[in-house]
Short mmCIF file of C-alpha atoms in Angstrom, two decimals:
data_model
loop_
_atom_site.label_atom_id
_atom_site.label_comp_id
_atom_site.label_asym_id
_atom_site.label_seq_id
_atom_site.Cartn_x
_atom_site.Cartn_y
_atom_site.Cartn_z
CA ASP A 81 -13.97 1.65 11.08
CA THR A 82 -10.95 1.06 8.86
CA GLU A 83 -8.85 3.96 10.08
CA VAL A 84 -5.12 3.96 10.63
CA THR A 85 -3.74 7.22 11.99
CA GLN A 86 -0.19 8.51 11.67
CA THR A 87 1.60 11.40 13.33
CA PRO A 88 3.11 13.74 12.45
CA LYS A 89 1.86 14.48 8.94
CA HIS A 90 5.09 16.26 8.06
CA LEU A 91 8.53 16.08 9.60
CA VAL A 92 11.71 17.96 8.76
CA MET A 93 14.86 16.81 10.49
CA GLY A 94 18.59 17.24 10.30
CA MET A 95 20.97 14.37 9.86
CA THR A 96 21.95 14.44 13.53
CA ASN A 97 18.43 14.54 14.94
CA LYS A 98 16.47 11.78 16.62
CA LYS A 99 12.76 11.66 15.90
CA SER A 100 9.91 9.13 15.94
CA LEU A 101 6.96 8.38 13.71
CA LYS A 102 3.81 7.04 15.30
CA CYS A 103 1.01 4.84 13.99
CA GLU A 104 -2.19 3.74 15.68
CA GLN A 105 -5.12 1.48 14.80
CA HIS A 106 -8.12 0.29 16.78
CA MET A 107 -9.41 -2.37 14.43
CA GLY A 108 -8.04 -5.26 16.46
CA HIS A 109 -5.52 -6.04 13.72
CA ARG A 110 -2.54 -8.08 14.90
CA ALA A 111 -0.26 -7.39 11.93
CA MET A 112 1.27 -3.94 11.42
CA TYR A 113 3.63 -2.71 8.73
CA TRP A 114 6.01 0.11 7.87
CA TYR A 115 6.53 1.05 4.23
CA LYS A 116 8.73 3.66 2.56
CA GLN A 117 7.43 5.30 -0.61
CA LYS A 118 9.35 7.52 -2.98
CA ALA A 119 7.49 9.83 -5.36
CA LYS A 120 5.55 8.04 -8.09
CA LYS A 121 6.86 4.65 -6.94
CA PRO A 122 5.14 1.73 -5.19
CA PRO A 123 5.52 1.34 -1.43
CA GLU A 124 8.57 -0.63 -0.31
CA LEU A 125 8.11 -2.88 2.70
CA MET A 126 10.42 -2.12 5.61
CA PHE A 127 9.13 -4.02 8.65
CA VAL A 128 6.29 -6.34 9.63
CA TYR A 129 5.06 -6.94 13.18
CA SER A 130 2.86 -9.92 13.89
CA TYR A 131 1.33 -10.18 17.36
CA GLU A 132 3.70 -7.45 18.52
CA LYS A 133 6.79 -9.34 17.43
CA LEU A 134 9.02 -8.34 14.54
CA SER A 135 8.50 -10.96 11.86
CA ILE A 136 10.01 -9.33 8.76
CA ASN A 137 12.89 -6.86 8.45
CA GLU A 138 13.62 -6.17 4.81
CA SER A 139 17.31 -5.41 5.35
CA VAL A 140 16.57 -1.91 6.54
CA PRO A 141 19.55 0.17 7.79
CA SER A 142 19.89 0.34 11.58
CA ARG A 143 19.23 4.08 11.55
CA PHE A 144 15.56 2.99 11.33
CA SER A 145 14.39 1.24 14.50
CA PRO A 146 10.82 -0.08 14.79
CA GLU A 147 8.95 -0.63 18.02
CA CYS A 148 5.54 -2.14 18.77
CA PRO A 149 4.62 -1.17 22.37
CA ASN A 150 1.20 -2.84 22.18
CA SER A 151 -1.27 -4.29 19.71
CA SER A 152 -2.58 -0.86 18.66
CA LEU A 153 0.62 1.14 18.35
CA LEU A 154 3.62 1.05 16.04
CA ASN A 155 6.55 3.43 16.19
CA LEU A 156 9.48 4.06 13.88
CA HIS A 157 12.48 5.66 15.57
CA LEU A 158 14.78 7.64 13.32
CA HIS A 159 18.41 8.53 14.01
CA ALA A 160 21.23 9.87 11.88
CA LEU A 161 19.22 9.74 8.69
CA GLN A 162 20.53 10.64 5.26
CA PRO A 163 18.93 12.98 2.69
CA GLU A 164 18.05 9.96 0.55
CA ASP A 165 15.80 8.76 3.37
CA SER A 166 13.41 11.59 2.54
CA ALA A 167 10.15 9.92 1.52
CA LEU A 168 6.53 9.25 2.50
CA TYR A 169 6.46 6.71 5.32
CA LEU A 170 3.29 4.65 5.41
CA CYS A 171 1.92 2.50 8.18
CA ALA A 172 -0.59 -0.27 7.51
CA SER A 173 -2.41 -2.92 9.50
CA SER A 174 -4.25 -6.12 8.68
CA ARG A 175 -6.07 -9.03 10.22
CA GLY A 176 -3.61 -11.76 9.41
CA GLY A 177 -2.74 -11.91 5.75
CA SER A 178 -5.87 -10.24 4.47
CA THR A 179 -6.48 -6.66 3.36
CA GLN A 180 -3.95 -4.11 4.53
CA TYR A 181 -5.37 -0.73 5.52
CA PHE A 182 -3.01 2.20 5.19
CA GLY A 183 -2.61 5.39 7.14
CA PRO A 184 -2.23 8.79 5.45
CA GLY A 185 1.54 8.71 5.86
CA THR A 186 4.25 10.96 7.25
CA ARG A 187 6.11 13.10 4.73
CA LEU A 188 9.73 13.09 5.94
CA THR A 189 12.36 15.52 4.74
CA VAL A 190 15.97 15.05 5.85
CA LEU A 191 18.17 18.09 5.44
CA ALA B 246 8.49 -15.70 -6.25
CA GLN B 247 5.49 -13.50 -6.77
CA SER B 248 5.30 -10.46 -9.03
CA VAL B 249 2.86 -7.97 -10.47
CA ALA B 250 3.01 -6.12 -13.78
CA GLN B 251 1.15 -2.95 -14.62
CA PRO B 252 2.10 -2.43 -18.25
CA GLU B 253 0.86 1.15 -18.57
CA ASP B 254 2.54 4.04 -16.75
CA GLN B 255 -0.34 6.35 -17.71
CA VAL B 256 -3.92 5.91 -18.85
CA ASN B 257 -5.91 8.84 -20.23
CA VAL B 258 -9.67 8.68 -20.58
CA ALA B 259 -12.44 11.19 -21.21
CA GLU B 260 -14.98 11.80 -18.48
CA GLY B 261 -17.99 9.54 -18.92
CA ASN B 262 -16.09 6.92 -20.90
CA PRO B 263 -15.29 3.46 -19.54
CA LEU B 264 -11.84 2.96 -18.08
CA THR B 265 -9.55 -0.04 -17.72
CA VAL B 266 -6.30 -0.24 -15.78
CA LYS B 267 -4.40 -3.42 -16.53
CA CYS B 268 -2.70 -5.81 -14.12
CA THR B 269 -1.13 -9.22 -14.58
CA TYR B 270 0.41 -11.32 -11.85
CA SER B 271 2.64 -14.29 -11.22
CA VAL B 272 2.46 -16.56 -8.16
CA SER B 273 3.32 -20.18 -7.59
CA GLY B 274 0.18 -20.89 -5.57
CA ASN B 275 -3.22 -19.25 -5.13
CA PRO B 276 -3.30 -15.45 -5.42
CA TYR B 277 -4.90 -12.87 -3.22
CA LEU B 278 -5.27 -9.82 -5.47
CA PHE B 279 -5.88 -6.21 -4.45
CA TRP B 280 -6.36 -2.79 -6.00
CA TYR B 281 -5.45 0.38 -4.15
CA VAL B 282 -5.76 4.03 -5.16
CA GLN B 283 -3.51 6.86 -4.02
CA TYR B 284 -4.32 10.55 -4.27
CA PRO B 285 -1.46 13.10 -4.08
CA ASN B 286 0.30 13.21 -0.72
CA ARG B 287 -2.06 10.64 0.73
CA GLY B 288 -1.90 7.03 1.84
CA LEU B 289 -3.20 4.10 -0.18
CA GLN B 290 -6.94 3.52 -0.12
CA PHE B 291 -8.26 -0.02 -0.52
CA LEU B 292 -10.62 -0.40 -3.51
CA LEU B 293 -11.32 -4.11 -3.84
CA LYS B 294 -9.88 -7.60 -3.54
CA TYR B 295 -10.20 -11.09 -4.97
CA ILE B 296 -9.69 -14.10 -2.74
CA THR B 297 -12.05 -16.82 -3.97
CA GLY B 298 -15.51 -17.03 -5.47
CA ASP B 299 -16.95 -14.90 -8.28
CA ASN B 300 -14.40 -13.75 -10.80
CA LEU B 301 -16.06 -10.33 -11.01
CA VAL B 302 -15.37 -8.34 -7.88
CA LYS B 303 -17.15 -5.08 -7.09
CA GLY B 304 -15.49 -2.46 -4.94
CA SER B 305 -15.64 1.12 -3.77
CA TYR B 306 -16.62 4.16 -5.88
CA GLY B 307 -18.13 2.06 -8.69
CA PHE B 308 -14.93 0.19 -9.51
CA GLU B 309 -14.84 -3.49 -10.34
CA ALA B 310 -12.19 -5.99 -11.38
CA GLU B 311 -12.28 -9.30 -13.19
CA PHE B 312 -10.06 -12.18 -12.12
CA ASN B 313 -8.94 -14.25 -15.11
CA LYS B 314 -6.95 -17.27 -14.02
CA SER B 315 -5.99 -18.44 -17.50
CA GLN B 316 -4.60 -15.02 -18.43
CA THR B 317 -3.30 -14.36 -14.88
CA SER B 318 -4.91 -10.95 -15.02
CA PHE B 319 -6.90 -8.75 -12.67
CA HIS B 320 -7.82 -5.63 -14.64
CA LEU B 321 -9.57 -2.74 -12.89
CA LYS B 322 -12.62 -1.29 -14.62
CA LYS B 323 -15.25 1.38 -14.25
CA PRO B 324 -18.16 1.90 -16.65
CA SER B 325 -18.11 5.71 -16.54
CA ALA B 326 -15.01 7.65 -15.44
CA LEU B 327 -15.13 10.78 -13.29
CA VAL B 328 -12.55 13.56 -13.15
CA SER B 329 -12.23 12.76 -9.43
CA ASP B 330 -10.99 9.25 -10.35
CA SER B 331 -7.70 10.81 -11.49
CA ALA B 332 -5.07 9.28 -9.22
CA LEU B 333 -2.32 6.65 -8.98
CA TYR B 334 -3.57 3.06 -8.98
CA PHE B 335 -1.64 0.08 -7.59
CA CYS B 336 -2.32 -3.59 -8.14
CA ALA B 337 -0.92 -5.97 -5.51
CA VAL B 338 -0.69 -9.72 -4.96
CA ARG B 339 0.00 -12.15 -2.13
CA ASP B 340 0.71 -15.82 -2.63
CA MET B 341 -1.54 -17.42 -0.06
CA SER B 342 0.04 -20.83 -0.53
CA SER B 343 3.42 -19.77 0.84
CA GLY B 344 2.81 -18.79 4.44
CA ASN B 345 3.13 -15.20 5.59
CA THR B 346 4.50 -13.73 2.36
CA PRO B 347 4.53 -9.96 1.95
CA LEU B 348 2.20 -8.04 -0.32
CA VAL B 349 3.91 -7.28 -3.65
CA PHE B 350 2.89 -4.11 -5.50
CA GLY B 351 2.99 -3.26 -9.17
CA LYS B 352 4.78 -0.07 -10.21
CA GLY B 353 1.52 1.85 -10.42
CA THR B 354 -0.56 3.38 -13.21
CA ARG B 355 -1.46 7.03 -13.28
CA LEU B 356 -5.04 7.57 -14.41
CA SER B 357 -5.96 10.92 -15.85
CA VAL B 358 -9.65 11.60 -16.54
CA ILE B 359 -10.17 14.60 -18.77
CA ALA B 360 -13.32 16.70 -18.60
#
């Protein structure tokens, strides 16, 4: 089983809202990732968690706040976003530095 | 620093013909190389990877890729293209000699298979 699930599939929010994206995997992977992808562009790494600890933060604005409650779950809390934050947000997981398996993504629209 | 180049924004091929999607890379140490495919409004699906061993790697859906160290290339190939192969393809590299470095993606190549 190489499945990573993400909820919701679509999210529309205003600039003053607070919302969260969720990601789950049951492959026993100890590394989990958040990426942002704009249309027709490659994914851009945002955060990396390794053994439930934040190991990489690619200078992401503080309006994005990641959380890793346990080894299977990864959240991305959103607050006071801007319209330019509209994108596909992808979660991935891997066993160490090997193959990353991606979820289907959450399509976020900020009005 | 590591980088990946996909020189073609778009590749068009007739159904049944062989296809090649090009990728070259640059790393200071040993590369881990990956190909992913993305269908519209979907996540990235893993196709294949090269870590060590045989230079010809076989992956999902009949795709294969050849690792060429001297040319620092990892081109994706398929002997006979299907219309359903039409999608966005990403090559990616990790430098496995530099600790926990992130995966670096190429800009992507859009493959269009015409019936």
